PDB file of C-alpha atoms in Angstrom:
ATOM      1  CA  MET A   1     189.060 -20.143 141.054  1.00  0.00           C
ATOM      2  CA  SER A   2     187.767 -16.482 141.916  1.00  0.00           C
ATOM      3  CA  ASP A   3     190.856 -15.716 140.831  1.00  0.00           C
ATOM      4  CA  ALA A   4     190.071 -16.842 137.244  1.00  0.00           C
ATOM      5  CA  ILE A   5     187.316 -14.625 136.907  1.00  0.00           C
ATOM      6  CA  SER A   6     188.630 -11.515 138.930  1.00  0.00           C
ATOM      7  CA  ASN A   7     191.770 -11.742 136.178  1.00  0.00           C
ATOM      8  CA  GLU A   8     189.545 -12.338 133.172  1.00  0.00           C
ATOM      9  CA  LEU A   9     187.226  -9.623 133.836  1.00  0.00           C
ATOM     10  CA  ARG A  10     190.969  -7.642 134.860  1.00  0.00           C
ATOM     11  CA  ASP A  11     191.972  -8.389 130.839  1.00  0.00           C
ATOM     12  CA  HIS A  12     188.437  -7.723 129.965  1.00  0.00           C
ATOM     13  CA  LEU A  13     188.511  -4.198 130.970  1.00  0.00           C
ATOM     14  CA  ALA A  14     192.785  -3.917 130.280  1.00  0.00           C
ATOM     15  CA  LYS A  15     191.016  -5.023 126.011  1.00  0.00           C
ATOM     16  CA  LEU A  16     188.594  -2.541 126.191  1.00  0.00           C
ATOM     17  CA  ILE A  17     190.720   0.085 127.389  1.00  0.00           C
ATOM     18  CA  ASP A  18     193.259  -0.812 124.925  1.00  0.00           C
ATOM     19  CA  GLU A  19     190.552  -1.077 121.784  1.00  0.00           C
ATOM     20  CA  ASN A  20     188.477   2.453 122.315  1.00  0.00           C
ATOM     21  CA  GLU A  21     190.268   5.385 121.886  1.00  0.00           C
ATOM     22  CA  VAL A  22     188.448   7.191 124.840  1.00  0.00           C
ATOM     23  CA  ILE A  23     186.609   5.450 127.668  1.00  0.00           C
ATOM     24  CA  LEU A  24     184.706   6.537 130.680  1.00  0.00           C
ATOM     25  CA  PHE A  25     184.022   3.979 133.060  1.00  0.00           C
ATOM     26  CA  MET A  26     181.449   5.968 134.863  1.00  0.00           C
ATOM     27  CA  LYS A  27     178.092   5.131 137.191  1.00  0.00           C
ATOM     28  CA  GLY A  28     175.411   4.751 135.235  1.00  0.00           C
ATOM     29  CA  THR A  29     174.763   5.711 131.676  1.00  0.00           C
ATOM     30  CA  PRO A  30     176.151   8.912 129.953  1.00  0.00           C
ATOM     31  CA  GLU A  31     172.441   8.719 129.357  1.00  0.00           C
ATOM     32  CA  GLY A  32     171.595   8.063 132.711  1.00  0.00           C
ATOM     33  CA  PRO A  33     174.386   9.290 134.983  1.00  0.00           C
ATOM     34  CA  ALA A  34     174.197   8.007 138.690  1.00  0.00           C
ATOM     35  CA  CYS A  35     176.704  10.299 140.623  1.00  0.00           C
ATOM     36  CA  GLY A  36     177.074  13.579 140.319  1.00  0.00           C
ATOM     37  CA  PHE A  37     180.365  13.852 139.322  1.00  0.00           C
ATOM     38  CA  SER A  38     179.846  10.998 136.248  1.00  0.00           C
ATOM     39  CA  ALA A  39     177.241  13.521 134.697  1.00  0.00           C
ATOM     40  CA  ARG A  40     179.557  16.089 134.692  1.00  0.00           C
ATOM     41  CA  SER A  41     182.030  14.001 133.351  1.00  0.00           C
ATOM     42  CA  VAL A  42     179.887  12.937 130.302  1.00  0.00           C
ATOM     43  CA  ALA A  43     178.628  16.843 130.358  1.00  0.00           C
ATOM     44  CA  VAL A  44     181.886  17.519 129.186  1.00  0.00           C
ATOM     45  CA  LEU A  45     182.421  14.812 126.503  1.00  0.00           C
ATOM     46  CA  ASN A  46     179.815  15.265 125.183  1.00  0.00           C
ATOM     47  CA  SER A  47     180.644  19.463 125.093  1.00  0.00           C
ATOM     48  CA  LEU A  48     183.110  18.640 122.711  1.00  0.00           C
ATOM     49  CA  GLY A  49     182.089  16.581 120.625  1.00  0.00           C
ATOM     50  CA  LYS A  50     184.386  13.741 119.867  1.00  0.00           C
ATOM     51  CA  ARG A  51     182.639  10.220 120.867  1.00  0.00           C
ATOM     52  CA  TYR A  52     183.264   7.584 123.534  1.00  0.00           C
ATOM     53  CA  ALA A  53     183.463   4.287 125.001  1.00  0.00           C
ATOM     54  CA  ALA A  54     181.660   4.568 128.513  1.00  0.00           C
ATOM     55  CA  VAL A  55     180.780   1.471 130.638  1.00  0.00           C
ATOM     56  CA  ASP A  56     178.874   1.621 133.445  1.00  0.00           C
ATOM     57  CA  ILE A  57     180.511   0.092 136.839  1.00  0.00           C
ATOM     58  CA  LEU A  58     177.754  -0.397 139.378  1.00  0.00           C
ATOM     59  CA  PRO A  59     176.008  -3.712 137.481  1.00  0.00           C
ATOM     60  CA  ASP A  60     178.782  -5.491 139.338  1.00  0.00           C
ATOM     61  CA  PRO A  61     181.578  -4.838 142.513  1.00  0.00           C
ATOM     62  CA  ARG A  62     183.928  -6.614 140.550  1.00  0.00           C
ATOM     63  CA  ILE A  63     184.093  -4.451 137.551  1.00  0.00           C
ATOM     64  CA  ARG A  64     185.224  -1.044 140.279  1.00  0.00           C
ATOM     65  CA  GLU A  65     188.335  -3.395 141.970  1.00  0.00           C
ATOM     66  CA  GLU A  66     189.328  -4.920 138.692  1.00  0.00           C
ATOM     67  CA  LEU A  67     189.687  -1.140 137.351  1.00  0.00           C
ATOM     68  CA  THR A  68     190.677   0.118 140.109  1.00  0.00           C
ATOM     69  CA  ALA A  69     193.818  -3.070 140.114  1.00  0.00           C
ATOM     70  CA  ILE A  70     194.976  -1.732 136.401  1.00  0.00           C
ATOM     71  CA  SER A  71     194.572   2.002 136.746  1.00  0.00           C
ATOM     72  CA  GLU A  72     195.608   2.153 140.395  1.00  0.00           C
ATOM     73  CA  TRP A  73     193.241   5.271 140.488  1.00  0.00           C
ATOM     74  CA  PRO A  74     190.539   4.477 143.665  1.00  0.00           C
ATOM     75  CA  THR A  75     187.402   6.870 141.995  1.00  0.00           C
ATOM     76  CA  ILE A  76     184.836   6.773 139.722  1.00  0.00           C
ATOM     77  CA  PRO A  77     184.790   8.521 136.905  1.00  0.00           C
ATOM     78  CA  GLN A  78     188.035   7.926 134.868  1.00  0.00           C
ATOM     79  CA  LEU A  79     188.812   8.436 131.718  1.00  0.00           C
ATOM     80  CA  PHE A  80     191.595   6.506 129.473  1.00  0.00           C
ATOM     81  CA  VAL A  81     192.603   8.415 126.322  1.00  0.00           C
ATOM     82  CA  ASP A  82     194.691   5.605 123.503  1.00  0.00           C
ATOM     83  CA  GLY A  83     194.912   3.415 126.566  1.00  0.00           C
ATOM     84  CA  GLU A  84     196.562   5.963 129.508  1.00  0.00           C
ATOM     85  CA  LEU A  85     194.379   6.742 132.365  1.00  0.00           C
ATOM     86  CA  ILE A  86     194.149  10.647 131.849  1.00  0.00           C
ATOM     87  CA  GLY A  87     191.666  11.395 135.665  1.00  0.00           C
ATOM     88  CA  GLY A  88     188.988  11.214 137.042  1.00  0.00           C
ATOM     89  CA  CYS A  89     186.487  14.246 136.875  1.00  0.00           C
ATOM     90  CA  ASP A  90     188.369  17.056 139.302  1.00  0.00           C
ATOM     91  CA  ILE A  91     191.240  16.332 136.099  1.00  0.00           C
ATOM     92  CA  MET A  92     188.714  16.329 133.381  1.00  0.00           C
ATOM     93  CA  MET A  93     187.383  20.099 134.314  1.00  0.00           C
ATOM     94  CA  GLU A  94     190.292  21.790 135.226  1.00  0.00           C
ATOM     95  CA  MET A  95     191.884  20.095 131.745  1.00  0.00           C
ATOM     96  CA  TYR A  96     188.879  20.959 129.966  1.00  0.00           C
ATOM     97  CA  GLU A  97     188.580  25.090 131.268  1.00  0.00           C
ATOM     98  CA  THR A  98     192.955  24.954 129.840  1.00  0.00           C
ATOM     99  CA  GLY A  99     191.863  23.452 126.130  1.00  0.00           C
ATOM    100  CA  GLU A 100     193.681  20.636 127.800  1.00  0.00           C
ATOM    101  CA  LEU A 101     191.394  17.964 126.945  1.00  0.00           C
ATOM    102  CA  ALA A 102     190.556  19.176 123.811  1.00  0.00           C
ATOM    103  CA  GLU A 103     193.880  19.153 122.519  1.00  0.00           C
ATOM    104  CA  THR A 104     194.398  15.666 124.399  1.00  0.00           C
ATOM    105  CA  LEU A 105     190.987  14.792 122.210  1.00  0.00           C
ATOM    106  CA  GLY A 106     191.835  16.179 118.907  1.00  0.00           C
ATOM    107  CA  VAL A 107     189.269  18.280 119.027  1.00  0.00           C
ATOM    108  CA  GLU A 108     188.622  22.074 119.163  1.00  0.00           C
ATOM    109  CA  GLN A 109     187.219  23.456 121.932  1.00  0.00           C
ATOM    110  CA  PRO A 110     183.465  24.473 121.895  1.00  0.00           C
ATOM    111  CA  THR A 111     183.452  28.361 121.468  1.00  0.00           C
ATOM    112  CA  GLY A 112     180.684  30.911 122.736  1.00  0.00           C
ATOM    113  CA  ASP A 113     178.279  30.307 125.169  1.00  0.00           C
ATOM    114  CA  GLN A 114     178.471  26.862 126.029  1.00  0.00           C
ATOM    115  CA  ASP A 115     181.415  27.556 127.847  1.00  0.00           C
ATOM    116  CA  ASP A 116     179.238  25.227 130.819  1.00  0.00           C
ATOM    117  CA  PRO A 117     179.580  21.756 129.981  1.00  0.00           C
ATOM    118  CA  ALA A 118     177.181  21.178 133.125  1.00  0.00           C
ATOM    119  CA  GLN A 119     173.900  22.459 131.870  1.00  0.00           C
ATOM    120  CA  ALA A 120     175.161  20.545 128.808  1.00  0.00           C
ATOM    121  CA  GLN A 121     172.724  18.203 126.801  1.00  0.00           C
ATOM    122  CA  ALA A 122     173.658  14.349 126.077  1.00  0.00           C
ATOM    123  CA  THR A 123     174.163  14.163 122.652  1.00  0.00           C
ATOM    124  CA  PRO A 124     174.369  10.958 121.246  1.00  0.00           C
ATOM    125  CA  GLN A 125     178.285  11.108 121.191  1.00  0.00           C
ATOM    126  CA  SER A 126     178.426   8.142 123.148  1.00  0.00           C
ATOM    127  CA  GLN A 127     178.345   4.424 122.786  1.00  0.00           C
ATOM    128  CA  GLY A 128     177.273   2.743 125.462  1.00  0.00           C
ATOM    129  CA  LEU A 129     179.320  -1.111 125.699  1.00  0.00           C
ATOM    130  CA  GLN A 130     177.883  -3.227 127.404  1.00  0.00           C
ATOM    131  CA  LEU A 131     180.334  -5.656 129.798  1.00  0.00           C
ATOM    132  CA  GLU A 132     179.257  -8.750 129.180  1.00  0.00           C
ATOM    133  CA  ASN A 133     178.567 -11.030 131.782  1.00  0.00           C
ATOM    134  CA  ASN A 134     178.438 -13.949 132.059  1.00  0.00           C
ATOM    135  CA  LEU A 135     180.736 -14.428 135.211  1.00  0.00           C
ATOM    136  CA  GLU A 136     178.153 -15.571 138.176  1.00  0.00           C
TER     137      GLU A 136
ATOM    138  CA  MET B   1     183.186   9.259 159.077  1.00  0.00           C
ATOM    139  CA  ALA B   2     186.487  11.910 158.444  1.00  0.00           C
ATOM    140  CA  ASP B   3     185.941  15.838 158.933  1.00  0.00           C
ATOM    141  CA  VAL B   4     187.434  19.383 157.745  1.00  0.00           C
ATOM    142  CA  ASN B   5     190.507  19.242 159.519  1.00  0.00           C
ATOM    143  CA  GLU B   6     191.623  15.538 160.130  1.00  0.00           C
ATOM    144  CA  ILE B   7     191.602  15.926 156.252  1.00  0.00           C
ATOM    145  CA  LYS B   8     193.645  19.546 156.056  1.00  0.00           C
ATOM    146  CA  THR B   9     196.249  17.716 159.038  1.00  0.00           C
ATOM    147  CA  ARG B  10     196.716  14.133 157.259  1.00  0.00           C
ATOM    148  CA  ILE B  11     197.635  15.838 154.380  1.00  0.00           C
ATOM    149  CA  GLU B  12     199.804  18.794 155.476  1.00  0.00           C
ATOM    150  CA  ALA B  13     201.989  16.221 157.735  1.00  0.00           C
ATOM    151  CA  ALA B  14     202.016  14.112 154.065  1.00  0.00           C
ATOM    152  CA  LEU B  15     204.039  17.142 152.453  1.00  0.00           C
ATOM    153  CA  PRO B  16     205.949  19.325 154.201  1.00  0.00           C
ATOM    154  CA  GLY B  17     205.646  22.413 153.637  1.00  0.00           C
ATOM    155  CA  ALA B  18     202.311  22.002 151.932  1.00  0.00           C
ATOM    156  CA  THR B  19     198.871  24.317 152.612  1.00  0.00           C
ATOM    157  CA  ALA B  20     195.516  22.211 152.099  1.00  0.00           C
ATOM    158  CA  ASP B  21     191.942  24.178 152.143  1.00  0.00           C
ATOM    159  CA  VAL B  22     189.877  21.683 152.841  1.00  0.00           C
ATOM    160  CA  ILE B  23     185.680  22.158 152.340  1.00  0.00           C
ATOM    161  CA  ASP B  24     183.025  20.114 153.163  1.00  0.00           C
ATOM    162  CA  THR B  25     181.253  20.599 149.851  1.00  0.00           C
ATOM    163  CA  ALA B  26     177.536  18.870 150.904  1.00  0.00           C
ATOM    164  CA  GLY B  27     177.749  19.216 154.631  1.00  0.00           C
ATOM    165  CA  ASP B  28     177.477  15.671 155.009  1.00  0.00           C
ATOM    166  CA  SER B  29     181.424  14.934 156.580  1.00  0.00           C
ATOM    167  CA  ASN B  30     181.304  12.791 152.977  1.00  0.00           C
ATOM    168  CA  HIS B  31     181.669  14.960 150.038  1.00  0.00           C
ATOM    169  CA  PHE B  32     185.132  16.718 150.820  1.00  0.00           C
ATOM    170  CA  ARG B  33     187.165  19.776 148.529  1.00  0.00           C
ATOM    171  CA  ALA B  34     190.550  19.729 148.811  1.00  0.00           C
ATOM    172  CA  GLU B  35     193.177  22.658 147.583  1.00  0.00           C
ATOM    173  CA  VAL B  36     196.678  21.473 147.770  1.00  0.00           C
ATOM    174  CA  THR B  37     199.455  23.780 147.010  1.00  0.00           C
ATOM    175  CA  ALA B  38     202.853  22.190 147.272  1.00  0.00           C
ATOM    176  CA  PRO B  39     206.608  21.857 146.716  1.00  0.00           C
ATOM    177  CA  GLN B  40     206.437  18.105 146.096  1.00  0.00           C
ATOM    178  CA  PHE B  41     204.034  19.056 143.336  1.00  0.00           C
ATOM    179  CA  ALA B  42     206.956  20.952 141.391  1.00  0.00           C
ATOM    180  CA  GLY B  43     207.525  18.780 137.668  1.00  0.00           C
ATOM    181  CA  LEU B  44     204.943  16.324 138.067  1.00  0.00           C
ATOM    182  CA  THR B  45     201.788  15.803 135.734  1.00  0.00           C
ATOM    183  CA  ARG B  46     198.337  16.449 137.455  1.00  0.00           C
ATOM    184  CA  ILE B  47     197.980  12.457 137.266  1.00  0.00           C
ATOM    185  CA  GLN B  48     200.936  12.470 139.410  1.00  0.00           C
ATOM    186  CA  GLN B  49     200.398  15.781 141.938  1.00  0.00           C
ATOM    187  CA  HIS B  50     196.175  13.334 142.289  1.00  0.00           C
ATOM    188  CA  ARG B  51     198.024   9.794 142.963  1.00  0.00           C
ATOM    189  CA  MET B  52     200.424  11.890 145.900  1.00  0.00           C
ATOM    190  CA  ILE B  53     196.760  12.976 147.529  1.00  0.00           C
ATOM    191  CA  ASN B  54     195.066   9.844 146.477  1.00  0.00           C
ATOM    192  CA  GLU B  55     198.380   8.217 148.401  1.00  0.00           C
ATOM    193  CA  ILE B  56     197.456   9.782 151.919  1.00  0.00           C
ATOM    194  CA  PHE B  57     193.474   8.548 151.940  1.00  0.00           C
ATOM    195  CA  ASP B  58     194.225   4.871 150.423  1.00  0.00           C
ATOM    196  CA  GLY B  59     191.375   2.595 150.831  1.00  0.00           C
ATOM    197  CA  GLU B  60     189.505   5.678 152.557  1.00  0.00           C
ATOM    198  CA  LEU B  61     188.427   6.752 149.573  1.00  0.00           C
ATOM    199  CA  GLY B  62     184.996   6.182 147.791  1.00  0.00           C
ATOM    200  CA  GLY B  63     184.494   4.335 150.741  1.00  0.00           C
ATOM    201  CA  SER B  64     184.710   6.297 154.188  1.00  0.00           C
ATOM    202  CA  ILE B  65     185.600   9.389 152.213  1.00  0.00           C
ATOM    203  CA  HIS B  66     182.547   9.151 149.750  1.00  0.00           C
ATOM    204  CA  ALA B  67     184.429  11.960 147.788  1.00  0.00           C
ATOM    205  CA  LEU B  68     187.584  13.730 147.639  1.00  0.00           C
ATOM    206  CA  SER B  69     187.729  16.252 144.707  1.00  0.00           C
ATOM    207  CA  ILE B  70     190.986  17.530 144.679  1.00  0.00           C
ATOM    208  CA  LYS B  71     192.398  20.863 143.530  1.00  0.00           C
ATOM    209  CA  THR B  72     196.731  20.679 142.671  1.00  0.00           C
ATOM    210  CA  GLN B  73     199.417  23.901 142.125  1.00  0.00           C
ATOM    211  CA  VAL B  74     202.478  24.219 143.024  1.00  0.00           C
ATOM    212  CA  GLN B  75     204.165  26.075 145.500  1.00  0.00           C
ATOM    213  CA  GLU B  76     206.679  28.042 144.473  1.00  0.00           C
ATOM    214  CA  THR B  77     210.429  28.051 146.657  1.00  0.00           C
ATOM    215  CA  GLU B  78     211.165  31.207 147.386  1.00  0.00           C
ATOM    216  CA  GLY B  79     214.343  32.231 145.524  1.00  0.00           C
ATOM    217  CA  ALA B  80     213.467  29.794 142.836  1.00  0.00           C
ATOM    218  CA  ALA B  81     212.924  32.472 140.380  1.00  0.00           C
ATOM    219  CA  GLN B  82     216.500  33.574 140.379  1.00  0.00           C
TER     220      GLN B  82
END
């Protein structure tokens, strides 16, 4: 029974990754990140002005378990673009600084005084996704 | 609980020839940053390089080690440029 539930959740997560060009799995929401690493990741994405889907993994520990099973990546946040794991906060920051993240997302690297994404305010670029949680 | 020296030793033992600079970023033995230079990273993507480090601490990241921030760099082997 529990196997069936976890497979169902895993399939649902895989579908979300597949269906959303840019999707961030994070702790909290883009408007209210619950961890510094998630906050930095959101700031970077917002500063690039690319629309992205965001999934809060905190409401149910099984979300993180199943996500890790898919990605084989132990930590949160996790950014996927075109169905592929790009990385967590460290890789996102490094790729942001080199301009590779903008390239991966197909956007222009912002110029000027907005170089510090940690200072960027949340903009309405994100589209929070609610995981349908009917697994209780 | 882990400490800076344990993390450094484990990375350098797992990747012979690597150098790991590890700091405890929050002073709480829970949040670490490791800057790792290793010859084994040559030709790998960032994801693959980070996975090599993650595997050393399999099952501990997010748990007993709340956070390990990683920066990777390829160790150029001497004479490689010739």
